[in-house]
Coordinates of C-alpha atoms in Angstrom, one line a residue:
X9 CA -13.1 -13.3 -16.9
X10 CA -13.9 -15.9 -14.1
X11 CA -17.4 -15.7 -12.4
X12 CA -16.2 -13.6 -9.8
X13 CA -15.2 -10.8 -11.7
X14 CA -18.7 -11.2 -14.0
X15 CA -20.7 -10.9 -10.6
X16 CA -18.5 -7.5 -9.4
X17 CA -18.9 -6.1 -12.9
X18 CA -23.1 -6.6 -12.4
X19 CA -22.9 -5.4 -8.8
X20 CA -25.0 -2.6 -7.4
X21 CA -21.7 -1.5 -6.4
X22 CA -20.6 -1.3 -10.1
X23 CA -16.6 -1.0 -9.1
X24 CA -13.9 -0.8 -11.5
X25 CA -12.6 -4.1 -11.9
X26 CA -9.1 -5.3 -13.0
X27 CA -8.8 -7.9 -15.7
X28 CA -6.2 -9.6 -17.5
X29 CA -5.5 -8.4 -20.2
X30 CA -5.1 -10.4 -23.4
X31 CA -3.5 -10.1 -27.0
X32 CA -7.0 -9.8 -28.6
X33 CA -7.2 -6.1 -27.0
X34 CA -6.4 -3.7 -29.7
X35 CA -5.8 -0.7 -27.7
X36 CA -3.3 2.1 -27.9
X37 CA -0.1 1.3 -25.9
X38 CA -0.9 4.3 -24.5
X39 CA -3.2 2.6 -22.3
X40 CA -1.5 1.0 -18.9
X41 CA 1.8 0.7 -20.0
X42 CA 3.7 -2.0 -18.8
X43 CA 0.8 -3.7 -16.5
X44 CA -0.8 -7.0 -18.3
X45 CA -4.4 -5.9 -16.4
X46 CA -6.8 -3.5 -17.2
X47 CA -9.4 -1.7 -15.5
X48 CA -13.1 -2.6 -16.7
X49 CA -16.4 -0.9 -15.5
X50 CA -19.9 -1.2 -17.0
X51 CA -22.7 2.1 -17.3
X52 CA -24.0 2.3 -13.6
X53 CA -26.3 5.2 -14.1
X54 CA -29.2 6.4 -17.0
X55 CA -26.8 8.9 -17.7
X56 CA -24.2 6.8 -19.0
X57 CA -26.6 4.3 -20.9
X58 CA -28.2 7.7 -23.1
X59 CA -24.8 8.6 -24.1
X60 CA -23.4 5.3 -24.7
X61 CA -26.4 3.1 -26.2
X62 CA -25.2 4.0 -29.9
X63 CA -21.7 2.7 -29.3
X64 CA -20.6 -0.6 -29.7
X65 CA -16.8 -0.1 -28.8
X66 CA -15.7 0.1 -25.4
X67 CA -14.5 4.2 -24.4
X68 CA -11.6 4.7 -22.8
X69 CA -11.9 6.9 -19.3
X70 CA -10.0 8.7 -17.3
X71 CA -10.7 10.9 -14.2
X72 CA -11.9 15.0 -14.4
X73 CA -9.1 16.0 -12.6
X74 CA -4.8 16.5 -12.7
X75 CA -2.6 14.0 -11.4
X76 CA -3.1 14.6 -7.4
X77 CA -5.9 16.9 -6.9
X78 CA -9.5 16.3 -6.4
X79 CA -11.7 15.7 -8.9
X80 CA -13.8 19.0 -10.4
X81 CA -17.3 18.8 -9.9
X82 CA -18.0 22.1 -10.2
X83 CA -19.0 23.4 -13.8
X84 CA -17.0 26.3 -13.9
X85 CA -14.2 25.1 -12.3
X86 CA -14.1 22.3 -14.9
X87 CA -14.3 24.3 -17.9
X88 CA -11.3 26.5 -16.2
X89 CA -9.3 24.0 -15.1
X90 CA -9.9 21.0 -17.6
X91 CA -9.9 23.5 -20.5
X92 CA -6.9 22.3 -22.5
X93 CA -7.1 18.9 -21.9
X94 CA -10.9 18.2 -23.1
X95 CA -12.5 19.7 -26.4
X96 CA -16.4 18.8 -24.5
X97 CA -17.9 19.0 -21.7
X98 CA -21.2 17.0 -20.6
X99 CA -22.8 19.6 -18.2
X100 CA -25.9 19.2 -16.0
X101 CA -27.7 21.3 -13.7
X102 CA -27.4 19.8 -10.9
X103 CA -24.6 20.0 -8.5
X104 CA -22.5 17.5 -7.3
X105 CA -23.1 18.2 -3.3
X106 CA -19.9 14.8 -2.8
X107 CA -17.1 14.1 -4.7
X108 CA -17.0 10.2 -4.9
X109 CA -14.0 8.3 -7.0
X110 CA -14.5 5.1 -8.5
X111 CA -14.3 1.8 -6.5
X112 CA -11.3 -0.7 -7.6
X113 CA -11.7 -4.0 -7.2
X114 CA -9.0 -7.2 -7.9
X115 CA -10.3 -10.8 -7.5
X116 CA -7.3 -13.0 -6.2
X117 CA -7.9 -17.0 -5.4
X118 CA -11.6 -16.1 -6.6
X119 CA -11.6 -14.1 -3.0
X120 CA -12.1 -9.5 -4.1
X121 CA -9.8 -7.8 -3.1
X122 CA -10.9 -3.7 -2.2
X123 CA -8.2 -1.9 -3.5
X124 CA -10.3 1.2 -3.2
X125 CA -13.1 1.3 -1.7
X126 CA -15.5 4.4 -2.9
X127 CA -18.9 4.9 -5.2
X128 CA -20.9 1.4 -4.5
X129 CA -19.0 1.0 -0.7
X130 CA -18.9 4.0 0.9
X131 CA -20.2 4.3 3.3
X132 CA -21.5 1.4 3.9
X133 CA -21.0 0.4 7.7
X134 CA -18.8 -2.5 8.3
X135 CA -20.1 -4.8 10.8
X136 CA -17.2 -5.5 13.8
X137 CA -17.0 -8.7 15.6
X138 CA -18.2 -9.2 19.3
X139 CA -16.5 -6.7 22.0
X140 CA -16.9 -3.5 19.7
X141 CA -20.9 -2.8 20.5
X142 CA -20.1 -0.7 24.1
X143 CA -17.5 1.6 23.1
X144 CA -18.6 4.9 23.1
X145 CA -18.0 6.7 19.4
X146 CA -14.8 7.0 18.2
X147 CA -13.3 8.9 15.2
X148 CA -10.0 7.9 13.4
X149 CA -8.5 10.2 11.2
X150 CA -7.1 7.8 8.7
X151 CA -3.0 8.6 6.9
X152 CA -1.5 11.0 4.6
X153 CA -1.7 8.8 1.3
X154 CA -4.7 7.1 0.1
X155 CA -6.8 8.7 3.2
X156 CA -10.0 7.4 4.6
X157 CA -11.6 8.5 8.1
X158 CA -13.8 6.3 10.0
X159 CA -17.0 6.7 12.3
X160 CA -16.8 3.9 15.3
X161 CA -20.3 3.1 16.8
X162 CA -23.0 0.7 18.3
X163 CA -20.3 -2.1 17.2
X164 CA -20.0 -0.7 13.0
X165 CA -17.3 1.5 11.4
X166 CA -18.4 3.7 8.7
X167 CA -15.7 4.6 6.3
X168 CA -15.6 7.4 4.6
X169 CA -15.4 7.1 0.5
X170 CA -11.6 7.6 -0.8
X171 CA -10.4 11.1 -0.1
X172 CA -6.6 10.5 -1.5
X173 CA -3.1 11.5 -1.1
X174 CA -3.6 14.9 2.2
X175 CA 0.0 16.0 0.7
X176 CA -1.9 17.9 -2.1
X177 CA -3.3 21.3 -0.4
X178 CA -6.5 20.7 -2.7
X179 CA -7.1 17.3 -1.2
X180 CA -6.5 18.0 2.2
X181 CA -9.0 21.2 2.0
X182 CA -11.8 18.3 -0.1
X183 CA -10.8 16.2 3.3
X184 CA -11.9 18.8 5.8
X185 CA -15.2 19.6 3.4
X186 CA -16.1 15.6 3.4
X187 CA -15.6 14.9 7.1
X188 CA -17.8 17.7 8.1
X189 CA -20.0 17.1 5.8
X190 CA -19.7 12.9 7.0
X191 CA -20.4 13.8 10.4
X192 CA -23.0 16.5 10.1
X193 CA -24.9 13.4 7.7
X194 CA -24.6 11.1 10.5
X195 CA -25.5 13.5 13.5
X196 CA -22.2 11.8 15.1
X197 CA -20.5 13.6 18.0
X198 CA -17.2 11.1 18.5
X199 CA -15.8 11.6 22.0
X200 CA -12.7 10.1 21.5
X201 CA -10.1 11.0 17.7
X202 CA -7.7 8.8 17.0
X203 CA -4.6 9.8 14.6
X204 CA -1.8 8.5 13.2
X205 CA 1.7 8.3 15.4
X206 CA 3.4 10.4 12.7
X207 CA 3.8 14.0 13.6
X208 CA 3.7 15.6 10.1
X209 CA 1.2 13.8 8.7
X210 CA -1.6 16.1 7.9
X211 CA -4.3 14.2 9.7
X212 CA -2.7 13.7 12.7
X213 CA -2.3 17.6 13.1
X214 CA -5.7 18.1 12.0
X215 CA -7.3 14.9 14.6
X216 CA -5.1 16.9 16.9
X217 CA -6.2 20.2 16.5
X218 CA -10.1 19.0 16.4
X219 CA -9.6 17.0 19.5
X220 CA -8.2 20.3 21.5
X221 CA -10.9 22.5 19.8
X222 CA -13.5 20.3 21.7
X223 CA -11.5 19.1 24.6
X224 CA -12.0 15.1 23.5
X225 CA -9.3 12.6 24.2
X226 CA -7.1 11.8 21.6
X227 CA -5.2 8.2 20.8
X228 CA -2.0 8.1 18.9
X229 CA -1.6 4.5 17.0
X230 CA 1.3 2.7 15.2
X231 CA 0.9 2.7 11.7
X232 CA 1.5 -0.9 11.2
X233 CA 0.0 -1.9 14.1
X234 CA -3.3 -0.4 12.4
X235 CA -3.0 -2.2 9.4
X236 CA -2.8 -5.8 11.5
X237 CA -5.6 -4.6 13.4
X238 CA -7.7 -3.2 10.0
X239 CA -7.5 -6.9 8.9
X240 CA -7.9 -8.7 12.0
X241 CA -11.5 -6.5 12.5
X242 CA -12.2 -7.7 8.9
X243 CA -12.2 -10.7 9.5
X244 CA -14.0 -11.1 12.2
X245 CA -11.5 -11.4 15.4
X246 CA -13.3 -10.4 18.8
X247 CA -11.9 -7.5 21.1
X248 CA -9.7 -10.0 23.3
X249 CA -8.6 -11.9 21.2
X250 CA -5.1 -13.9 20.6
X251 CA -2.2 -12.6 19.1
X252 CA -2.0 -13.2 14.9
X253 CA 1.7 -13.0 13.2
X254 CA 0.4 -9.4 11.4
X255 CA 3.4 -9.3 8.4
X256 CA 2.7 -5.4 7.3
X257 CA 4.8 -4.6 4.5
X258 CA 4.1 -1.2 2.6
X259 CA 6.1 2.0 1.4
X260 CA 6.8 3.0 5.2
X261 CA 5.2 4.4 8.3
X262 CA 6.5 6.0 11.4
X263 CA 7.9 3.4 13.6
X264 CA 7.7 3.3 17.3
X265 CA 11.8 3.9 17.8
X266 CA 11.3 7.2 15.6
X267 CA 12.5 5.4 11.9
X268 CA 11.1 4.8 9.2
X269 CA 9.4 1.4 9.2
X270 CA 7.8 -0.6 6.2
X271 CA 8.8 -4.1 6.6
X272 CA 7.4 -5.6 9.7
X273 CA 6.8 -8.5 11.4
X274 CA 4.2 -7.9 14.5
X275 CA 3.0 -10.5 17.0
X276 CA -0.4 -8.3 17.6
X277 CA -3.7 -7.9 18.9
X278 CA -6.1 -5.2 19.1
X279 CA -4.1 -4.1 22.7
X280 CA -0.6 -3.5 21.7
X281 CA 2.0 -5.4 19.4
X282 CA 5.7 -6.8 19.8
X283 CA 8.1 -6.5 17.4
X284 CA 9.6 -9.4 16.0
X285 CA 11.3 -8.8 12.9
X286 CA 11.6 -6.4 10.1
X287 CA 13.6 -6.1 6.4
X288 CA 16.8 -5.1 7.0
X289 CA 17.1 -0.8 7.0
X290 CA 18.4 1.1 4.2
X291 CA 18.8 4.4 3.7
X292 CA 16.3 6.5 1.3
X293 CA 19.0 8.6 -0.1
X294 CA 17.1 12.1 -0.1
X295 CA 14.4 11.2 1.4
X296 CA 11.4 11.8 -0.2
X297 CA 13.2 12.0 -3.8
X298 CA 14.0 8.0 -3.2
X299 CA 10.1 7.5 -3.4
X300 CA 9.9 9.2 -7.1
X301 CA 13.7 8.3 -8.0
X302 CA 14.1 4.6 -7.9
X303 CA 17.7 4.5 -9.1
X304 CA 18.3 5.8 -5.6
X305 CA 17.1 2.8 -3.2
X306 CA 19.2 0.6 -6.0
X307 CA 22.2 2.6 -5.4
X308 CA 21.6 2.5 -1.3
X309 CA 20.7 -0.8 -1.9
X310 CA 23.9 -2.1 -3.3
X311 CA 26.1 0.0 -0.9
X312 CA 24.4 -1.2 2.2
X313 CA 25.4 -4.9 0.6
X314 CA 28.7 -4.5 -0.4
X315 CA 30.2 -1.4 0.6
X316 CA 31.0 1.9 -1.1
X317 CA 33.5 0.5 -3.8
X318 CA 30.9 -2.4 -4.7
X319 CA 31.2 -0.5 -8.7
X320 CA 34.6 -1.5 -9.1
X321 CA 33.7 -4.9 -9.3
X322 CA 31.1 -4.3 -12.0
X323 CA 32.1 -2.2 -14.2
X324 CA 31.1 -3.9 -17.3
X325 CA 27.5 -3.6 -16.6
X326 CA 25.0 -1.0 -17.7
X327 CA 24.1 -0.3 -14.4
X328 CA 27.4 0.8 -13.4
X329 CA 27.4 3.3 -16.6
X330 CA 24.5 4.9 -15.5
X331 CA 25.6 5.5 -12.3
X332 CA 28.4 7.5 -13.3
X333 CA 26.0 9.6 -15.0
X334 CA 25.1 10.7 -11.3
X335 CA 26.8 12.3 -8.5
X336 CA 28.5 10.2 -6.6
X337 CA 30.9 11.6 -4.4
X338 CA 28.0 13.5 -2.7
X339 CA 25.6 10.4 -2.6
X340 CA 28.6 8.6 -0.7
X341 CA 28.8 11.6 1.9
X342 CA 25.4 11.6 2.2
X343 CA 25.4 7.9 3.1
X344 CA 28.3 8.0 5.4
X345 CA 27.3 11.3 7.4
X346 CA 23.6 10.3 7.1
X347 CA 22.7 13.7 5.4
X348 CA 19.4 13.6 3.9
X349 CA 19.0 9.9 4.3
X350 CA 16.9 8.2 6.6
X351 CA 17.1 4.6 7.2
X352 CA 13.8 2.9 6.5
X353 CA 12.7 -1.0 6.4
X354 CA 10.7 -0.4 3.8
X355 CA 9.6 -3.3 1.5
X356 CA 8.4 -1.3 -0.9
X357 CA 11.5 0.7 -1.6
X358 CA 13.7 -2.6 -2.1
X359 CA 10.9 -3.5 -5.0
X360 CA 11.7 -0.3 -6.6
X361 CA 15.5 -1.0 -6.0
X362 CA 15.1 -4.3 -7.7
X363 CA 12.7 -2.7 -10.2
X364 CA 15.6 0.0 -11.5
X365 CA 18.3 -2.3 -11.2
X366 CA 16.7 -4.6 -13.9
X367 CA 15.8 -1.3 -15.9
X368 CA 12.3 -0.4 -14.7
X369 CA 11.7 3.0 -14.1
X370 CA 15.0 3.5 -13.1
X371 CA 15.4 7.4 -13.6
X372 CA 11.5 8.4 -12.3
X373 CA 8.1 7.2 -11.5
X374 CA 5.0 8.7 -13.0
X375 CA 3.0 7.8 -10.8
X376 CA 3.4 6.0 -6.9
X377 CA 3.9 2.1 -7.1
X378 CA 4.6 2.3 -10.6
X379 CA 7.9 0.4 -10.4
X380 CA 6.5 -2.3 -8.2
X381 CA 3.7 -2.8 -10.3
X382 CA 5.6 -2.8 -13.2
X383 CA 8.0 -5.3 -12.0
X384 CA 4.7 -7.8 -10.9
X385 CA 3.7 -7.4 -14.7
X386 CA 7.4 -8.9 -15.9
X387 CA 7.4 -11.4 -13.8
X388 CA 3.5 -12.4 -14.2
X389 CA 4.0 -12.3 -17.5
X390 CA 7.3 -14.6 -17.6
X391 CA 5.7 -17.7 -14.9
X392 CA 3.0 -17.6 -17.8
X393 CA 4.8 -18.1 -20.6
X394 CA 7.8 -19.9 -19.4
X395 CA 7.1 -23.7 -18.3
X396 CA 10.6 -24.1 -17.0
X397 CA 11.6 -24.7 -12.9
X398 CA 12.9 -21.5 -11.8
X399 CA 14.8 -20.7 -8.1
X400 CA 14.6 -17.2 -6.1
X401 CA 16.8 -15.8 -5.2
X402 CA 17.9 -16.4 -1.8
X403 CA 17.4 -14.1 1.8
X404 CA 19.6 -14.1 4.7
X405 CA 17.6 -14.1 8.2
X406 CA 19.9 -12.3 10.8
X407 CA 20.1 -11.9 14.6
X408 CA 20.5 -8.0 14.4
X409 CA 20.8 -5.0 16.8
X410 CA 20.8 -2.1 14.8
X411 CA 20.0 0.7 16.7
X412 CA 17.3 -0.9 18.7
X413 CA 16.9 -1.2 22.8
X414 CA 16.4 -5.4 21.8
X415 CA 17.8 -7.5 18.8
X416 CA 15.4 -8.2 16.2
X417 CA 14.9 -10.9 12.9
X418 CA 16.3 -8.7 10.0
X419 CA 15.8 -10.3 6.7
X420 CA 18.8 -9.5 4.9
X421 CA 18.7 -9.1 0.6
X422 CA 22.9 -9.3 0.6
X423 CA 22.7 -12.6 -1.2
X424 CA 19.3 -11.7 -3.7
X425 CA 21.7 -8.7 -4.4
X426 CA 24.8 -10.6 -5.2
X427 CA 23.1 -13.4 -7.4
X428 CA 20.7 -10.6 -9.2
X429 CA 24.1 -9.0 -10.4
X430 CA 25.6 -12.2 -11.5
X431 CA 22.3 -13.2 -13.2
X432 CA 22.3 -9.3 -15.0
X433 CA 26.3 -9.6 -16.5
X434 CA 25.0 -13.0 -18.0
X435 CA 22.5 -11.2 -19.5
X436 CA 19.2 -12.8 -18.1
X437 CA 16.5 -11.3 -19.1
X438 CA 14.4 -8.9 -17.2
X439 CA 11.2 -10.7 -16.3
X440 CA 13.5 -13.7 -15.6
X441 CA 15.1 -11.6 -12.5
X442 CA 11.8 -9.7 -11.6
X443 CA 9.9 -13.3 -11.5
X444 CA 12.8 -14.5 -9.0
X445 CA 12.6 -11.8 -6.8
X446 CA 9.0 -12.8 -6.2
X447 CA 9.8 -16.1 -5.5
X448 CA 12.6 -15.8 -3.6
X449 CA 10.7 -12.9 -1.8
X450 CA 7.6 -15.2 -1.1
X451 CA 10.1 -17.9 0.9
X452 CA 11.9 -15.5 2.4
X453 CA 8.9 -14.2 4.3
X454 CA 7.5 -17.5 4.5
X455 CA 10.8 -19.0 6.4
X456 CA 10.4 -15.9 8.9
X457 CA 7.1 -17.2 9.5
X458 CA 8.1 -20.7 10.7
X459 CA 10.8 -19.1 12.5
X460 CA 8.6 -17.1 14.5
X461 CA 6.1 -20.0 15.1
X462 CA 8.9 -22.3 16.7
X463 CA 9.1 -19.3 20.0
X464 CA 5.8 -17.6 19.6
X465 CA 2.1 -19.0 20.2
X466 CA -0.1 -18.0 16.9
X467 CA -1.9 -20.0 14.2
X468 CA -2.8 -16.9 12.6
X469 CA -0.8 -15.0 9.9
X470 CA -2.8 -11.5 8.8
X471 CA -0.9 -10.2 5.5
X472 CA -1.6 -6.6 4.9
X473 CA 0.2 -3.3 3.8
X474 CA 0.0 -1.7 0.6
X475 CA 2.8 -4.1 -1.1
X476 CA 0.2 -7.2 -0.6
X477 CA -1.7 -5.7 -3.1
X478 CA 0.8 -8.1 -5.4
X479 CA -1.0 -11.0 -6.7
X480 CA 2.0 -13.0 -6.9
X481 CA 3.6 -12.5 -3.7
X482 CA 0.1 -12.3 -2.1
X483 CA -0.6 -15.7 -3.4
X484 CA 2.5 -16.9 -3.3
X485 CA 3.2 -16.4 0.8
X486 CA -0.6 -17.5 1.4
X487 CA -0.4 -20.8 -0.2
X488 CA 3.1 -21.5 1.5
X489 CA 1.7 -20.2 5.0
X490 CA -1.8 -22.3 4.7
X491 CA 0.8 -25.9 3.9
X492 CA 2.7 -25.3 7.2
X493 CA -0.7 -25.1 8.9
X494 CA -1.5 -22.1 9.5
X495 CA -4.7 -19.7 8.9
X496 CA -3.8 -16.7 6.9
X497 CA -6.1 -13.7 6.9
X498 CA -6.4 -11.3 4.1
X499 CA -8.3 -8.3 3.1
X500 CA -11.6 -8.2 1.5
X501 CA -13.6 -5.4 2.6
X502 CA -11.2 -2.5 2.8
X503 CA -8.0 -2.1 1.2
X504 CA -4.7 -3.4 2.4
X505 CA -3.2 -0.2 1.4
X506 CA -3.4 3.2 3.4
X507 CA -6.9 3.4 2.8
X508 CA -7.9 0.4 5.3
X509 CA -5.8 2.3 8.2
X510 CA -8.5 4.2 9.4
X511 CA -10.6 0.7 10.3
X512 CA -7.5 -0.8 12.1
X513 CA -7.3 2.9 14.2
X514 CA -10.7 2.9 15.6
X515 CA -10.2 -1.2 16.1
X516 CA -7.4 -0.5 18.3
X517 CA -8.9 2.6 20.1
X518 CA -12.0 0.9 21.0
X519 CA -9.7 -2.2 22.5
X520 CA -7.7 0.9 25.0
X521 CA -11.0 2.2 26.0
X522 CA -12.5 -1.0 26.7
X523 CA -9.7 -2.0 29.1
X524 CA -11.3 1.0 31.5
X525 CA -9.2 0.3 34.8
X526 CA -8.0 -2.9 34.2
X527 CA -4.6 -1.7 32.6
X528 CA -3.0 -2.5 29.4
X529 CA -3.4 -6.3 27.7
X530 CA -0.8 -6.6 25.4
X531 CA 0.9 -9.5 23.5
X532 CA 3.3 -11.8 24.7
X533 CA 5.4 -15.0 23.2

């Protein structure tokens, strides 16, 4: 491990910490299938140094709790609940008054990255920069996946620990429990909430409902516009100050014309944000299902490239057998009447489209991200092994107006499709492709970039979103951005993912109420 990792490992904070793996590791293949990391954590109470101080093996842990749902911390409820899955139980008698997961930590270019931030960080008041310390206190209610909330006051936002995915009934009742016990701790009376511009999302009805209750103002923010914002704050950008290229690329969020957005290119501040470019929309054919089902963004994938007969001119592939095994006619209606299938500029549904098409986790995910993370491990592990000059695969940047008031930058996969197809009937190998598409993926973004900068003023580039979570296209974007010039901000102290949001909310919030009568600043080229 580098000297980085060592130093997170012997924190105070104790997190988890990811590690390469290596061959030496004799562990059951059971363990992280298909990643080359693991996730390494040391004793960080007395507890854990009594029961472990005979051992001289490493354990191997998981969480007291089913896939979803809050952890038990409540003896009985364990024994219940847990019953058939442990043969012990290590019980003590005294309650557990705040359910705290694990921190997760990633060092990339020798820089952490949070990934989430919990036992060790929470909640441990992030310091903003200048223009935050008069705002009277705000509270931001955070997303539906990986939820955080935050506490905005005297110029510091305290985050609450990782609460987790509000779509679970169990976690969204242990998110109600922690925010009134958070802001019963802290004495805090917000006078302003701040939610989430998506309708359905659990916190947003719940910010709403809170705000009503006690007649406070409520803010409705752009989820990508507070993931630009989360990383600006981190890093230190005052309350007015110039627009950053903000590239938030993630799973999707609900986008200020009503779609589905999750590939975005924003020239942004703290006061507003203009839209400059975005991945190309396809449709999630049945919604939700296309987030667990990968094989379906493939299929939408192909079709948005090449048209509803593209099969016919590969038959002799694999692929095309196992999409006969599906139902086809009824996807195609789908797609053409736009039943069930909302468009979405989603980067991370085109990772699981390339991540089924190469034959990972093409029928289902276990778990969310598992296809994209997957599909990093192949093509980690084949720039590693393989010495030899390799070229992406190529993007198209297109002049667009798809459904939109003004024409926008689409970046357009067509061509990556067409040469991944020829590369899969000559039989390349899997981590060949998947270690192409990052490349190719890493320029593609990268040439969008210098695109932007010849009509826009920004030396800034903020990358954030769940997807730059991925060393290798995190890495690979950076060190392309920081050649041409530019200063590329990243995340450090809150996660990139979901669970950052609630910082970018309150970020954003404070710069509206600061404006008083002024009017709106916003961003301009």
């Amino acid at each position: 491990m580098s000297e980085t990792e060592q130093k997170l490992l012997e924190s105070v904070a104790a997190p988890i910490v990811l590690l390469e793996r290596t061959i030496a590791q004799q562990l059951a293949p059971s363990v992280a299938p298909g990643q080359n990391t693991l996730g390494f954590m040391l004793p960080y109470t007395p507890l854990h140094h009594l029961a472990l101080r005979r051992l001289n093996v490493p354990i191997v842990l998981t969480s007291g709790n089913f896939s979803d749902e809050p952890q038990c911390i409540d003896n009985e409820e364990t024994r219940e609940k847990l019953s058939e899955i442990a043969d012990y139980f290590l019980i003590h008698n005294r309650p557990i008054f705040n359910r705290v997961d694990d921190s997760v930590v990633r060092v990339i270019k020798e820089v952490p990255q949070v990934l989430r931030r919990a036992r060790g960080y929470a909640p441990a008041p992030i310091n903003l920069p200048p223009g935050f310390a008069d705002i009277p206190p705000i509270l931001a209610m955070g997303s539906e996946l990986k939820n955080t909330f935050a506490l905005l006051r005297d110029g510091q936002a305290i985050l609450s620990q990782h609460i987790g995915d509000l779509e679970n009934s169990l976690a969204a009742k242990a998110y109600e429990q922690t925010l009134n016990l958070f802001l019963g701790l802290l004495e805090a009376e917000p006078s302003v909430i701040v939610v989430d511009k998506h309708p359905e999302y659990l916190s947003t009805k719940l910010g709403k409902d809170l705000a009503t209750a006690n007649n406070l103002k409520i803010i409705e923010v752009q989820h990508h516009h507070s993931h630009v914002a989360a990383c600006m704050a981190e890093n230190g950008l005052d309350i007015d100050c110039k627009p950053v290229l903000g590239i938030a690329l993630d799973g999707l969020g609900y986008g200020e014309d009503g779609t589905i957005w999750g590939g975005e290119f924003l020239l942004a501040n703290y006061h507003g944000f203009e839209r400059l470019g975005a991945f190309k929309p396809v449709e999630m054919i049945g919604g939700e299902q296309a987030i667990y089902q990968p094989w379906r963004n493939t299929y939408a994938h192909l079709v948005a490239a090449f048209g509803l007969d593209f099969l016919k001119d590969y038959q002799d592939l694999e692929l095309f057998n196992f999409f006969q095994t599906k139902p086809l006619a009824t996807l195609n209606q789908m797609l053409e009447k736009g039943i069930n299938s909302p468009v979405a500029s989603s980067c991370g549904r085109l990772f699981d489209a390339v991540a089924a098409a190469i034959g990972i986790c093409r029928e289902s995910c276990s778990y969310e991200g598992q296809a994209a993370i997957n599909l990093e491990a192949l093509a980690t592990e084949y720039l590693l092994n393989d010495a030899e000059e390799i070229e992406g695969y190529k993007f198209d940047m297109l002049n667009l107006d798809i459904d939109s008031k003004f024409p926008l930058t689409y970046l357009v996969p067509q061509p990556m499709w067409q040469s991944l197809l020829i590369d899969t009937k000559q039989s390349a190998t899997p981590a060949l492709m998947a270690a192409k598409f990052h490349q190719g993926l890493a320029i593609a973004i990268s040439e969008m970039v210098a695109e932007f900068h010849q009509s826009c003023e920004f030396n800034k580039v903020a990358l954030t979103g769940g997807v730059f979570q991925n060393k290798l296209l995190l890495e690979g974007v950076s060190d392309r951005l920081t050649k041409m010039g530019l200063e590329v901000l990243t995340h450090s102290q809150v996660p990139p993912n979901d669970g950052g949001l609630s910082l970018g909310q309150v970020a954003i919030a404070a710069a509206r109420l600061g404006v008083g009568e002024q009017g709106s600043r916003g961003v301009g080229r």
